[in-house]
PDB file of N, CA, C and O in Angstrom:
ATOM      1  N   VAL A   1     -46.171 170.531 119.190  1.00  0.00           N
ATOM      2  CA  VAL A   1     -46.823 171.841 119.100  1.00  0.00           C
ATOM      3  C   VAL A   1     -45.807 172.409 120.418  1.00  0.00           C
ATOM      4  O   VAL A   1     -46.078 171.889 121.349  1.00  0.00           O
ATOM      5  N   GLU A   2     -45.658 173.670 120.084  1.00  0.00           N
ATOM      6  CA  GLU A   2     -45.012 174.616 120.731  1.00  0.00           C
ATOM      7  C   GLU A   2     -46.178 175.215 122.024  1.00  0.00           C
ATOM      8  O   GLU A   2     -47.146 174.952 122.017  1.00  0.00           O
ATOM      9  N   THR A   3     -45.692 175.279 123.245  1.00  0.00           N
ATOM     10  CA  THR A   3     -46.442 175.811 124.254  1.00  0.00           C
ATOM     11  C   THR A   3     -47.591 177.184 123.991  1.00  0.00           C
ATOM     12  O   THR A   3     -48.232 177.185 124.166  1.00  0.00           O
ATOM     13  N   ASP A   4     -47.198 177.616 123.025  1.00  0.00           N
ATOM     14  CA  ASP A   4     -47.789 178.979 122.492  1.00  0.00           C
ATOM     15  C   ASP A   4     -49.025 178.462 121.381  1.00  0.00           C
ATOM     16  O   ASP A   4     -49.672 179.435 120.395  1.00  0.00           O
ATOM     17  N   GLY A   5     -49.113 177.032 121.122  1.00  0.00           N
ATOM     18  CA  GLY A   5     -50.058 176.671 119.901  1.00  0.00           C
ATOM     19  C   GLY A   5     -49.361 176.577 118.433  1.00  0.00           C
ATOM     20  O   GLY A   5     -50.095 176.088 117.538  1.00  0.00           O
ATOM     21  N   SER A   6     -48.045 176.823 118.277  1.00  0.00           N
ATOM     22  CA  SER A   6     -47.851 176.963 117.088  1.00  0.00           C
ATOM     23  C   SER A   6     -47.328 175.428 116.758  1.00  0.00           C
ATOM     24  O   SER A   6     -46.725 175.079 117.663  1.00  0.00           O
ATOM     25  N   ALA A   7     -46.865 175.040 115.427  1.00  0.00           N
ATOM     26  CA  ALA A   7     -46.320 173.731 114.996  1.00  0.00           C
ATOM     27  C   ALA A   7     -44.744 174.257 115.396  1.00  0.00           C
ATOM     28  O   ALA A   7     -44.160 175.186 114.945  1.00  0.00           O
ATOM     29  N   SER A   8     -44.497 172.916 116.175  1.00  0.00           N
ATOM     30  CA  SER A   8     -42.541 173.099 116.034  1.00  0.00           C
ATOM     31  C   SER A   8     -42.107 172.320 114.889  1.00  0.00           C
ATOM     32  O   SER A   8     -42.860 171.689 114.133  1.00  0.00           O
ATOM     33  N   VAL A   9     -40.839 173.090 114.518  1.00  0.00           N
ATOM     34  CA  VAL A   9     -40.274 172.522 113.078  1.00  0.00           C
ATOM     35  C   VAL A   9     -40.391 170.881 113.087  1.00  0.00           C
ATOM     36  O   VAL A   9     -40.481 170.431 112.081  1.00  0.00           O
ATOM     37  N   ALA A  10     -39.841 170.327 113.971  1.00  0.00           N
ATOM     38  CA  ALA A  10     -39.727 168.969 113.912  1.00  0.00           C
ATOM     39  C   ALA A  10     -41.249 168.080 113.888  1.00  0.00           C
ATOM     40  O   ALA A  10     -41.083 167.008 112.963  1.00  0.00           O
ATOM     41  N   SER A  11     -42.062 168.959 114.490  1.00  0.00           N
ATOM     42  CA  SER A  11     -43.441 167.890 113.956  1.00  0.00           C
ATOM     43  C   SER A  11     -44.321 168.320 113.029  1.00  0.00           C
ATOM     44  O   SER A  11     -45.470 167.926 112.525  1.00  0.00           O
ATOM     45  N   ALA A  12     -43.594 169.355 112.341  1.00  0.00           N
ATOM     46  CA  ALA A  12     -44.376 170.152 111.124  1.00  0.00           C
ATOM     47  C   ALA A  12     -44.175 169.038 109.927  1.00  0.00           C
ATOM     48  O   ALA A  12     -44.716 169.631 108.537  1.00  0.00           O
ATOM     49  N   TRP A  13     -43.501 168.432 109.698  1.00  0.00           N
ATOM     50  CA  TRP A  13     -43.112 167.755 108.362  1.00  0.00           C
ATOM     51  C   TRP A  13     -44.247 166.622 108.380  1.00  0.00           C
ATOM     52  O   TRP A  13     -44.747 165.931 108.921  1.00  0.00           O
ATOM     53  N   ARG A  14     -44.922 166.647 106.748  1.00  0.00           N
ATOM     54  CA  ARG A  14     -46.010 165.722 106.380  1.00  0.00           C
ATOM     55  C   ARG A  14     -45.265 165.014 105.022  1.00  0.00           C
ATOM     56  O   ARG A  14     -44.738 165.521 104.559  1.00  0.00           O
ATOM     57  N   VAL A  15     -46.030 163.982 104.919  1.00  0.00           N
ATOM     58  CA  VAL A  15     -45.914 163.404 103.706  1.00  0.00           C
ATOM     59  C   VAL A  15     -46.832 163.578 102.726  1.00  0.00           C
ATOM     60  O   VAL A  15     -48.021 163.772 103.330  1.00  0.00           O
ATOM     61  N   LEU A  16     -46.800 163.853 101.463  1.00  0.00           N
ATOM     62  CA  LEU A  16     -47.508 164.320 100.593  1.00  0.00           C
ATOM     63  C   LEU A  16     -47.957 163.196  99.287  1.00  0.00           C
ATOM     64  O   LEU A  16     -46.899 162.889  98.977  1.00  0.00           O
ATOM     65  N   ALA A  17     -48.627 162.513  99.470  1.00  0.00           N
ATOM     66  CA  ALA A  17     -49.020 161.393  98.259  1.00  0.00           C
ATOM     67  C   ALA A  17     -49.334 162.090  97.048  1.00  0.00           C
ATOM     68  O   ALA A  17     -49.553 163.077  97.085  1.00  0.00           O
ATOM     69  N   SER A  18     -48.756 161.430  96.137  1.00  0.00           N
ATOM     70  CA  SER A  18     -48.586 162.195  94.530  1.00  0.00           C
ATOM     71  C   SER A  18     -49.402 161.031  93.600  1.00  0.00           C
ATOM     72  O   SER A  18     -48.815 159.991  94.027  1.00  0.00           O
ATOM     73  N   SER A  19     -49.887 161.493  92.667  1.00  0.00           N
ATOM     74  CA  SER A  19     -50.364 160.631  91.735  1.00  0.00           C
ATOM     75  C   SER A  19     -49.522 160.536  90.612  1.00  0.00           C
ATOM     76  O   SER A  19     -49.639 159.831  89.490  1.00  0.00           O
ATOM     77  N   ARG A  20     -48.373 161.534  90.544  1.00  0.00           N
ATOM     78  CA  ARG A  20     -47.739 161.591  89.252  1.00  0.00           C
ATOM     79  C   ARG A  20     -46.335 161.288  89.541  1.00  0.00           C
ATOM     80  O   ARG A  20     -45.635 161.251  88.552  1.00  0.00           O
ATOM     81  N   GLY A  21     -45.995 160.679  90.717  1.00  0.00           N
ATOM     82  CA  GLY A  21     -44.764 160.405  90.818  1.00  0.00           C
ATOM     83  C   GLY A  21     -44.497 159.953  92.628  1.00  0.00           C
ATOM     84  O   GLY A  21     -45.291 159.843  93.224  1.00  0.00           O
ATOM     85  N   PRO A  22     -43.003 159.752  92.801  1.00  0.00           N
ATOM     86  CA  PRO A  22     -43.113 159.604  94.345  1.00  0.00           C
ATOM     87  C   PRO A  22     -43.494 160.975  95.479  1.00  0.00           C
ATOM     88  O   PRO A  22     -43.866 161.777  94.758  1.00  0.00           O
ATOM     89  N   PRO A  23     -44.114 160.396  96.675  1.00  0.00           N
ATOM     90  CA  PRO A  23     -44.799 161.352  97.559  1.00  0.00           C
ATOM     91  C   PRO A  23     -43.553 162.299  97.795  1.00  0.00           C
ATOM     92  O   PRO A  23     -42.200 162.251  97.549  1.00  0.00           O
ATOM     93  N   SER A  24     -44.137 163.662  97.975  1.00  0.00           N
ATOM     94  CA  SER A  24     -43.197 164.892  98.386  1.00  0.00           C
ATOM     95  C   SER A  24     -43.265 164.965  99.836  1.00  0.00           C
ATOM     96  O   SER A  24     -44.374 164.359 100.355  1.00  0.00           O
ATOM     97  N   PHE A  25     -42.352 165.955 100.536  1.00  0.00           N
ATOM     98  CA  PHE A  25     -42.460 166.302 101.979  1.00  0.00           C
ATOM     99  C   PHE A  25     -42.839 167.414 102.153  1.00  0.00           C
ATOM    100  O   PHE A  25     -42.752 168.459 101.033  1.00  0.00           O
ATOM    101  N   TRP A  26     -43.685 168.196 102.965  1.00  0.00           N
ATOM    102  CA  TRP A  26     -44.066 169.657 103.196  1.00  0.00           C
ATOM    103  C   TRP A  26     -43.682 169.879 104.710  1.00  0.00           C
ATOM    104  O   TRP A  26     -44.190 168.860 105.608  1.00  0.00           O
ATOM    105  N   CYS A  27     -42.971 171.032 104.630  1.00  0.00           N
ATOM    106  CA  CYS A  27     -43.127 171.648 106.049  1.00  0.00           C
ATOM    107  C   CYS A  27     -43.933 172.686 106.192  1.00  0.00           C
ATOM    108  O   CYS A  27     -43.989 173.665 106.058  1.00  0.00           O
ATOM    109  N   ASP A  28     -45.157 172.496 107.380  1.00  0.00           N
ATOM    110  CA  ASP A  28     -45.923 173.539 107.533  1.00  0.00           C
ATOM    111  C   ASP A  28     -45.284 174.446 108.552  1.00  0.00           C
ATOM    112  O   ASP A  28     -46.040 175.543 108.849  1.00  0.00           O
ATOM    113  N   ALA A  29     -44.517 174.462 109.202  1.00  0.00           N
ATOM    114  CA  ALA A  29     -43.583 175.431 109.563  1.00  0.00           C
ATOM    115  C   ALA A  29     -42.908 176.851 109.300  1.00  0.00           C
ATOM    116  O   ALA A  29     -42.730 177.436 109.472  1.00  0.00           O
ATOM    117  N   TRP A  30     -42.734 176.048 107.608  1.00  0.00           N
ATOM    118  CA  TRP A  30     -42.429 177.098 106.616  1.00  0.00           C
ATOM    119  C   TRP A  30     -43.253 177.715 105.245  1.00  0.00           C
ATOM    120  O   TRP A  30     -44.459 176.956 105.223  1.00  0.00           O
ATOM    121  N   ARG A  31     -43.333 178.926 105.018  1.00  0.00           N
ATOM    122  CA  ARG A  31     -43.898 179.225 103.719  1.00  0.00           C
ATOM    123  C   ARG A  31     -42.785 179.440 102.703  1.00  0.00           C
ATOM    124  O   ARG A  31     -41.779 179.838 102.732  1.00  0.00           O
ATOM    125  N   LEU A  32     -43.382 178.941 101.901  1.00  0.00           N
ATOM    126  CA  LEU A  32     -42.577 179.036 100.200  1.00  0.00           C
ATOM    127  C   LEU A  32     -43.054 180.117  99.662  1.00  0.00           C
ATOM    128  O   LEU A  32     -44.223 180.080  99.113  1.00  0.00           O
ATOM    129  N   VAL A  33     -42.512 181.012  99.302  1.00  0.00           N
ATOM    130  CA  VAL A  33     -42.586 182.430  98.396  1.00  0.00           C
ATOM    131  C   VAL A  33     -42.085 182.480  97.276  1.00  0.00           C
ATOM    132  O   VAL A  33     -40.994 182.418  97.178  1.00  0.00           O
ATOM    133  N   ALA A  34     -42.729 182.943  96.241  1.00  0.00           N
ATOM    134  CA  ALA A  34     -42.041 182.868  94.948  1.00  0.00           C
ATOM    135  C   ALA A  34     -42.196 184.660  94.399  1.00  0.00           C
ATOM    136  O   ALA A  34     -43.492 185.133  94.735  1.00  0.00           O
ATOM    137  N   ASP A  35     -41.350 184.845  94.023  1.00  0.00           N
ATOM    138  CA  ASP A  35     -41.036 186.596  93.655  1.00  0.00           C
ATOM    139  C   ASP A  35     -40.829 186.509  92.586  1.00  0.00           C
ATOM    140  O   ASP A  35     -39.543 186.002  92.174  1.00  0.00           O
ATOM    141  N   GLY A  36     -41.307 187.361  91.437  1.00  0.00           N
ATOM    142  CA  GLY A  36     -40.749 187.527  90.239  1.00  0.00           C
ATOM    143  C   GLY A  36     -41.109 186.530  89.334  1.00  0.00           C
ATOM    144  O   GLY A  36     -40.389 186.204  88.419  1.00  0.00           O
ATOM    145  N   THR A  37     -42.560 185.782  89.236  1.00  0.00           N
ATOM    146  CA  THR A  37     -42.536 185.144  88.075  1.00  0.00           C
ATOM    147  C   THR A  37     -42.755 185.477  87.166  1.00  0.00           C
ATOM    148  O   THR A  37     -43.012 186.504  86.664  1.00  0.00           O
ATOM    149  N   ALA A  38     -42.658 184.553  85.981  1.00  0.00           N
ATOM    150  CA  ALA A  38     -42.574 184.923  84.791  1.00  0.00           C
ATOM    151  C   ALA A  38     -44.044 185.435  83.861  1.00  0.00           C
ATOM    152  O   ALA A  38     -43.784 186.398  83.410  1.00  0.00           O
ATOM    153  N   ASP A  39     -45.292 185.363  84.513  1.00  0.00           N
ATOM    154  CA  ASP A  39     -46.593 185.903  84.503  1.00  0.00           C
ATOM    155  C   ASP A  39     -46.448 187.222  85.089  1.00  0.00           C
ATOM    156  O   ASP A  39     -47.035 187.969  84.229  1.00  0.00           O
ATOM    157  N   ASP A  40     -46.166 187.611  86.175  1.00  0.00           N
ATOM    158  CA  ASP A  40     -46.191 188.653  86.535  1.00  0.00           C
ATOM    159  C   ASP A  40     -44.903 189.219  87.303  1.00  0.00           C
ATOM    160  O   ASP A  40     -44.976 188.907  88.772  1.00  0.00           O
ATOM    161  N   ALA A  41     -43.881 189.761  86.667  1.00  0.00           N
ATOM    162  CA  ALA A  41     -42.783 190.332  87.105  1.00  0.00           C
ATOM    163  C   ALA A  41     -42.816 191.090  88.575  1.00  0.00           C
ATOM    164  O   ALA A  41     -43.981 191.936  88.400  1.00  0.00           O
ATOM    165  N   GLY A  42     -42.665 190.934  89.269  1.00  0.00           N
ATOM    166  CA  GLY A  42     -42.364 191.557  90.739  1.00  0.00           C
ATOM    167  C   GLY A  42     -43.480 191.076  91.792  1.00  0.00           C
ATOM    168  O   GLY A  42     -43.562 191.465  92.866  1.00  0.00           O
ATOM    169  N   ALA A  43     -44.434 190.301  91.084  1.00  0.00           N
ATOM    170  CA  ALA A  43     -45.376 190.067  91.951  1.00  0.00           C
ATOM    171  C   ALA A  43     -44.985 188.648  92.927  1.00  0.00           C
ATOM    172  O   ALA A  43     -44.296 187.849  92.806  1.00  0.00           O
ATOM    173  N   GLU A  44     -45.545 188.637  94.279  1.00  0.00           N
ATOM    174  CA  GLU A  44     -45.102 187.962  95.175  1.00  0.00           C
ATOM    175  C   GLU A  44     -46.172 186.953  95.591  1.00  0.00           C
ATOM    176  O   GLU A  44     -47.589 187.310  95.700  1.00  0.00           O
ATOM    177  N   ARG A  45     -46.324 185.778  95.380  1.00  0.00           N
ATOM    178  CA  ARG A  45     -47.398 184.462  96.078  1.00  0.00           C
ATOM    179  C   ARG A  45     -46.897 183.619  96.512  1.00  0.00           C
ATOM    180  O   ARG A  45     -45.872 183.117  96.320  1.00  0.00           O
ATOM    181  N   GLU A  46     -48.097 183.029  97.681  1.00  0.00           N
ATOM    182  CA  GLU A  46     -47.476 181.892  98.564  1.00  0.00           C
ATOM    183  C   GLU A  46     -47.668 181.022  97.862  1.00  0.00           C
ATOM    184  O   GLU A  46     -48.622 180.707  97.127  1.00  0.00           O
ATOM    185  N   LEU A  47     -46.653 179.956  97.839  1.00  0.00           N
ATOM    186  CA  LEU A  47     -47.152 178.470  97.070  1.00  0.00           C
ATOM    187  C   LEU A  47     -47.455 177.397  98.163  1.00  0.00           C
ATOM    188  O   LEU A  47     -46.601 177.232  99.340  1.00  0.00           O
ATOM    189  N   GLY A  48     -48.154 176.584  98.186  1.00  0.00           N
ATOM    190  CA  GLY A  48     -48.624 175.457  99.288  1.00  0.00           C
ATOM    191  C   GLY A  48     -48.505 174.150  98.883  1.00  0.00           C
ATOM    192  O   GLY A  48     -47.665 173.756  97.673  1.00  0.00           O
ATOM    193  N   PRO A  49     -49.013 173.058  99.735  1.00  0.00           N
ATOM    194  CA  PRO A  49     -48.618 171.879  99.355  1.00  0.00           C
ATOM    195  C   PRO A  49     -49.140 171.271  98.180  1.00  0.00           C
ATOM    196  O   PRO A  49     -48.440 170.351  97.530  1.00  0.00           O
ATOM    197  N   ASP A  50     -50.178 171.989  97.470  1.00  0.00           N
ATOM    198  CA  ASP A  50     -50.608 171.664  96.290  1.00  0.00           C
ATOM    199  C   ASP A  50     -49.498 171.932  95.061  1.00  0.00           C
ATOM    200  O   ASP A  50     -49.802 171.306  93.935  1.00  0.00           O
ATOM    201  N   ALA A  51     -48.637 172.302  95.295  1.00  0.00           N
ATOM    202  CA  ALA A  51     -47.471 172.939  94.562  1.00  0.00           C
ATOM    203  C   ALA A  51     -46.285 171.834  94.522  1.00  0.00           C
ATOM    204  O   ALA A  51     -45.805 171.915  93.633  1.00  0.00           O
ATOM    205  N   ALA A  52     -46.530 171.128  95.221  1.00  0.00           N
ATOM    206  CA  ALA A  52     -45.204 170.153  95.976  1.00  0.00           C
ATOM    207  C   ALA A  52     -44.723 169.316  94.636  1.00  0.00           C
ATOM    208  O   ALA A  52     -43.782 169.372  94.449  1.00  0.00           O
ATOM    209  N   ASP A  53     -45.572 169.054  93.723  1.00  0.00           N
ATOM    210  CA  ASP A  53     -45.141 168.158  92.565  1.00  0.00           C
ATOM    211  C   ASP A  53     -45.425 168.456  91.554  1.00  0.00           C
ATOM    212  O   ASP A  53     -44.990 167.882  90.515  1.00  0.00           O
ATOM    213  N   ALA A  54     -45.515 169.946  91.165  1.00  0.00           N
ATOM    214  CA  ALA A  54     -45.600 170.552  89.892  1.00  0.00           C
ATOM    215  C   ALA A  54     -44.100 170.898  89.641  1.00  0.00           C
ATOM    216  O   ALA A  54     -43.574 171.277  90.120  1.00  0.00           O
ATOM    217  N   THR A  55     -44.416 171.083  88.234  1.00  0.00           N
ATOM    218  CA  THR A  55     -42.985 171.634  87.793  1.00  0.00           C
ATOM    219  C   THR A  55     -42.749 173.180  87.701  1.00  0.00           C
ATOM    220  O   THR A  55     -43.786 173.757  88.042  1.00  0.00           O
ATOM    221  N   LEU A  56     -41.998 173.683  87.645  1.00  0.00           N
ATOM    222  CA  LEU A  56     -41.662 175.268  87.739  1.00  0.00           C
ATOM    223  C   LEU A  56     -42.280 175.763  86.339  1.00  0.00           C
ATOM    224  O   LEU A  56     -42.841 177.030  86.331  1.00  0.00           O
ATOM    225  N   THR A  57     -42.205 175.238  85.531  1.00  0.00           N
ATOM    226  CA  THR A  57     -42.741 175.628  84.391  1.00  0.00           C
ATOM    227  C   THR A  57     -44.780 176.080  84.752  1.00  0.00           C
ATOM    228  O   THR A  57     -45.127 176.638  84.134  1.00  0.00           O
ATOM    229  N   ALA A  58     -45.109 174.644  85.146  1.00  0.00           N
ATOM    230  CA  ALA A  58     -46.423 174.941  85.251  1.00  0.00           C
ATOM    231  C   ALA A  58     -47.060 175.586  86.558  1.00  0.00           C
ATOM    232  O   ALA A  58     -48.011 176.131  86.301  1.00  0.00           O
ATOM    233  N   LEU A  59     -45.963 176.035  87.300  1.00  0.00           N
ATOM    234  CA  LEU A  59     -46.448 176.969  88.459  1.00  0.00           C
ATOM    235  C   LEU A  59     -45.971 178.520  88.065  1.00  0.00           C
ATOM    236  O   LEU A  59     -46.366 179.417  88.491  1.00  0.00           O
ATOM    237  N   GLY A  60     -45.490 178.738  86.450  1.00  0.00           N
ATOM    238  CA  GLY A  60     -45.306 179.759  86.107  1.00  0.00           C
ATOM    239  C   GLY A  60     -43.904 180.529  86.426  1.00  0.00           C
ATOM    240  O   GLY A  60     -43.733 181.859  86.352  1.00  0.00           O
ATOM    241  N   LEU A  61     -43.213 179.697  87.032  1.00  0.00           N
ATOM    242  CA  LEU A  61     -42.205 180.154  87.748  1.00  0.00           C
ATOM    243  C   LEU A  61     -40.431 180.107  86.817  1.00  0.00           C
ATOM    244  O   LEU A  61     -39.288 180.658  87.012  1.00  0.00           O
ATOM    245  N   TRP A  62     -40.875 179.342  85.546  1.00  0.00           N
ATOM    246  CA  TRP A  62     -39.910 179.307  84.903  1.00  0.00           C
ATOM    247  C   TRP A  62     -39.677 180.436  83.731  1.00  0.00           C
ATOM    248  O   TRP A  62     -40.901 180.839  83.093  1.00  0.00           O
ATOM    249  N   PRO A  63     -38.834 181.034  83.270  1.00  0.00           N
ATOM    250  CA  PRO A  63     -37.204 180.648  83.327  1.00  0.00           C
ATOM    251  C   PRO A  63     -36.798 181.295  84.536  1.00  0.00           C
ATOM    252  O   PRO A  63     -35.718 181.226  84.792  1.00  0.00           O
ATOM    253  N   SER A  64     -37.280 182.161  85.207  1.00  0.00           N
ATOM    254  CA  SER A  64     -36.931 182.924  86.286  1.00  0.00           C
ATOM    255  C   SER A  64     -37.893 183.400  87.246  1.00  0.00           C
ATOM    256  O   SER A  64     -38.796 183.975  87.284  1.00  0.00           O
ATOM    257  N   ALA A  65     -37.517 183.315  88.769  1.00  0.00           N
ATOM    258  CA  ALA A  65     -38.073 183.607  89.710  1.00  0.00           C
ATOM    259  C   ALA A  65     -37.167 183.151  90.861  1.00  0.00           C
ATOM    260  O   ALA A  65     -36.400 182.754  90.758  1.00  0.00           O
ATOM    261  N   THR A  66     -37.579 183.882  92.028  1.00  0.00           N
ATOM    262  CA  THR A  66     -36.914 183.917  93.306  1.00  0.00           C
ATOM    263  C   THR A  66     -37.822 183.122  94.320  1.00  0.00           C
ATOM    264  O   THR A  66     -38.901 183.559  94.393  1.00  0.00           O
ATOM    265  N   LEU A  67     -37.420 181.921  94.816  1.00  0.00           N
ATOM    266  CA  LEU A  67     -38.165 181.657  95.778  1.00  0.00           C
ATOM    267  C   LEU A  67     -37.567 181.976  97.213  1.00  0.00           C
ATOM    268  O   LEU A  67     -36.068 181.520  97.386  1.00  0.00           O
ATOM    269  N   SER A  68     -38.257 181.803  98.333  1.00  0.00           N
ATOM    270  CA  SER A  68     -38.119 182.317  99.415  1.00  0.00           C
ATOM    271  C   SER A  68     -38.553 181.251 100.610  1.00  0.00           C
ATOM    272  O   SER A  68     -39.750 180.872 100.266  1.00  0.00           O
ATOM    273  N   VAL A  69     -37.808 180.802 101.280  1.00  0.00           N
ATOM    274  CA  VAL A  69     -38.463 179.764 102.511  1.00  0.00           C
ATOM    275  C   VAL A  69     -38.446 180.668 103.656  1.00  0.00           C
ATOM    276  O   VAL A  69     -37.519 181.118 104.075  1.00  0.00           O
ATOM    277  N   LEU A  70     -39.704 181.132 104.192  1.00  0.00           N
ATOM    278  CA  LEU A  70     -39.699 182.003 105.285  1.00  0.00           C
ATOM    279  C   LEU A  70     -40.359 180.996 106.742  1.00  0.00           C
ATOM    280  O   LEU A  70     -41.342 180.123 106.228  1.00  0.00           O
ATOM    281  N   PRO A  71     -40.245 181.572 107.493  1.00  0.00           N
ATOM    282  CA  PRO A  71     -41.281 180.987 108.840  1.00  0.00           C
ATOM    283  C   PRO A  71     -42.403 181.223 108.859  1.00  0.00           C
ATOM    284  O   PRO A  71     -42.880 182.197 108.021  1.00  0.00           O
ATOM    285  N   ALA A  72     -43.241 180.387 109.046  1.00  0.00           N
ATOM    286  CA  ALA A  72     -44.855 180.458 108.878  1.00  0.00           C
ATOM    287  C   ALA A  72     -44.990 181.649 109.645  1.00  0.00           C
ATOM    288  O   ALA A  72     -44.505 181.746 111.057  1.00  0.00           O
ATOM    289  N   ALA A  73     -46.096 182.147 109.754  1.00  0.00           N
ATOM    290  CA  ALA A  73     -46.652 183.196 110.496  1.00  0.00           C
ATOM    291  C   ALA A  73     -47.314 182.581 111.430  1.00  0.00           C
ATOM    292  O   ALA A  73     -48.254 181.557 111.300  1.00  0.00           O
ATOM    293  N   ARG A  74     -46.701 182.882 112.987  1.00  0.00           N
ATOM    294  CA  ARG A  74     -47.301 182.259 114.036  1.00  0.00           C
ATOM    295  C   ARG A  74     -48.844 183.100 114.345  1.00  0.00           C
ATOM    296  O   ARG A  74     -48.994 184.388 113.775  1.00  0.00           O
ATOM    297  N   PRO A  75     -49.472 182.453 114.871  1.00  0.00           N
ATOM    298  CA  PRO A  75     -50.947 182.728 114.839  1.00  0.00           C
ATOM    299  C   PRO A  75     -50.918 184.228 116.219  1.00  0.00           C
ATOM    300  O   PRO A  75     -49.805 184.238 117.069  1.00  0.00           O
ATOM    301  N   THR A  76     -51.596 185.115 115.965  1.00  0.00           N
ATOM    302  CA  THR A  76     -51.658 186.462 116.745  1.00  0.00           C
ATOM    303  C   THR A  76     -52.647 186.176 118.142  1.00  0.00           C
ATOM    304  O   THR A  76     -53.842 185.506 117.588  1.00  0.00           O
ATOM    305  N   THR A  77     -51.987 186.409 119.297  1.00  0.00           N
ATOM    306  CA  THR A  77     -52.971 186.226 120.263  1.00  0.00           C
ATOM    307  C   THR A  77     -53.310 187.650 120.987  1.00  0.00           C
ATOM    308  O   THR A  77     -52.223 188.831 120.649  1.00  0.00           O
ATOM    309  N   THR A  78     -54.594 187.793 121.533  1.00  0.00           N
ATOM    310  CA  THR A  78     -54.709 189.163 121.907  1.00  0.00           C
ATOM    311  C   THR A  78     -55.235 188.866 123.451  1.00  0.00           C
ATOM    312  O   THR A  78     -55.766 188.009 123.674  1.00  0.00           O
ATOM    313  N   THR A  79     -54.535 189.549 124.290  1.00  0.00           N
ATOM    314  CA  THR A  79     -54.703 189.531 125.597  1.00  0.00           C
ATOM    315  C   THR A  79     -55.732 190.714 126.046  1.00  0.00           C
ATOM    316  O   THR A  79     -55.541 192.044 125.936  1.00  0.00           O
ATOM    317  N   THR A  80     -56.538 190.384 126.733  1.00  0.00           N
ATOM    318  CA  THR A  80     -57.250 191.584 127.563  1.00  0.00           C
ATOM    319  C   THR A  80     -57.078 191.750 129.021  1.00  0.00           C
ATOM    320  O   THR A  80     -57.478 190.509 129.516  1.00  0.00           O
ATOM    321  N   SER A  81     -57.183 192.679 129.866  1.00  0.00           N
ATOM    322  CA  SER A  81     -57.211 192.623 131.256  1.00  0.00           C
ATOM    323  C   SER A  81     -58.182 193.472 131.445  1.00  0.00           C
ATOM    324  O   SER A  81     -58.633 194.288 131.054  1.00  0.00           O
ATOM    325  N   SER A  82     -58.703 193.250 132.810  1.00  0.00           N
ATOM    326  CA  SER A  82     -59.613 193.994 133.230  1.00  0.00           C
ATOM    327  C   SER A  82     -59.454 194.287 134.657  1.00  0.00           C
ATOM    328  O   SER A  82     -58.689 193.545 135.343  1.00  0.00           O
ATOM    329  N   SER A  83     -59.861 195.502 135.256  1.00  0.00           N
ATOM    330  CA  SER A  83     -59.498 195.891 136.551  1.00  0.00           C
ATOM    331  C   SER A  83     -60.211 195.757 137.470  1.00  0.00           C
ATOM    332  O   SER A  83     -61.670 195.843 137.279  1.00  0.00           O
TER     333      SER A  83
END
C-alpha cells in the first residue's frame, strides 16, 4: 500500500479461483474498460473480477469491442484547514 492509501501495483495482484477452469489473476490497481460492445455500440462499461473467466461472447464483446487497461481511480481526499 502506498503512503496515500492506494494499492501499489506490485501488491495489487490476486488469484481468482474459478469453477470453470484454471485460476485467473486480477490486478486491483488497474481498470478494464470495454468500449463499443456488440449490444450497445459506443457504450462504455467497466469489467470487474467476476468477468475474468468469461468468454468475449458471454460478455457481449464479440465480434468487436475495444478493451482498455487504465489505472484504477485513486481515492480522492479533501483537506480542510482552520485559521
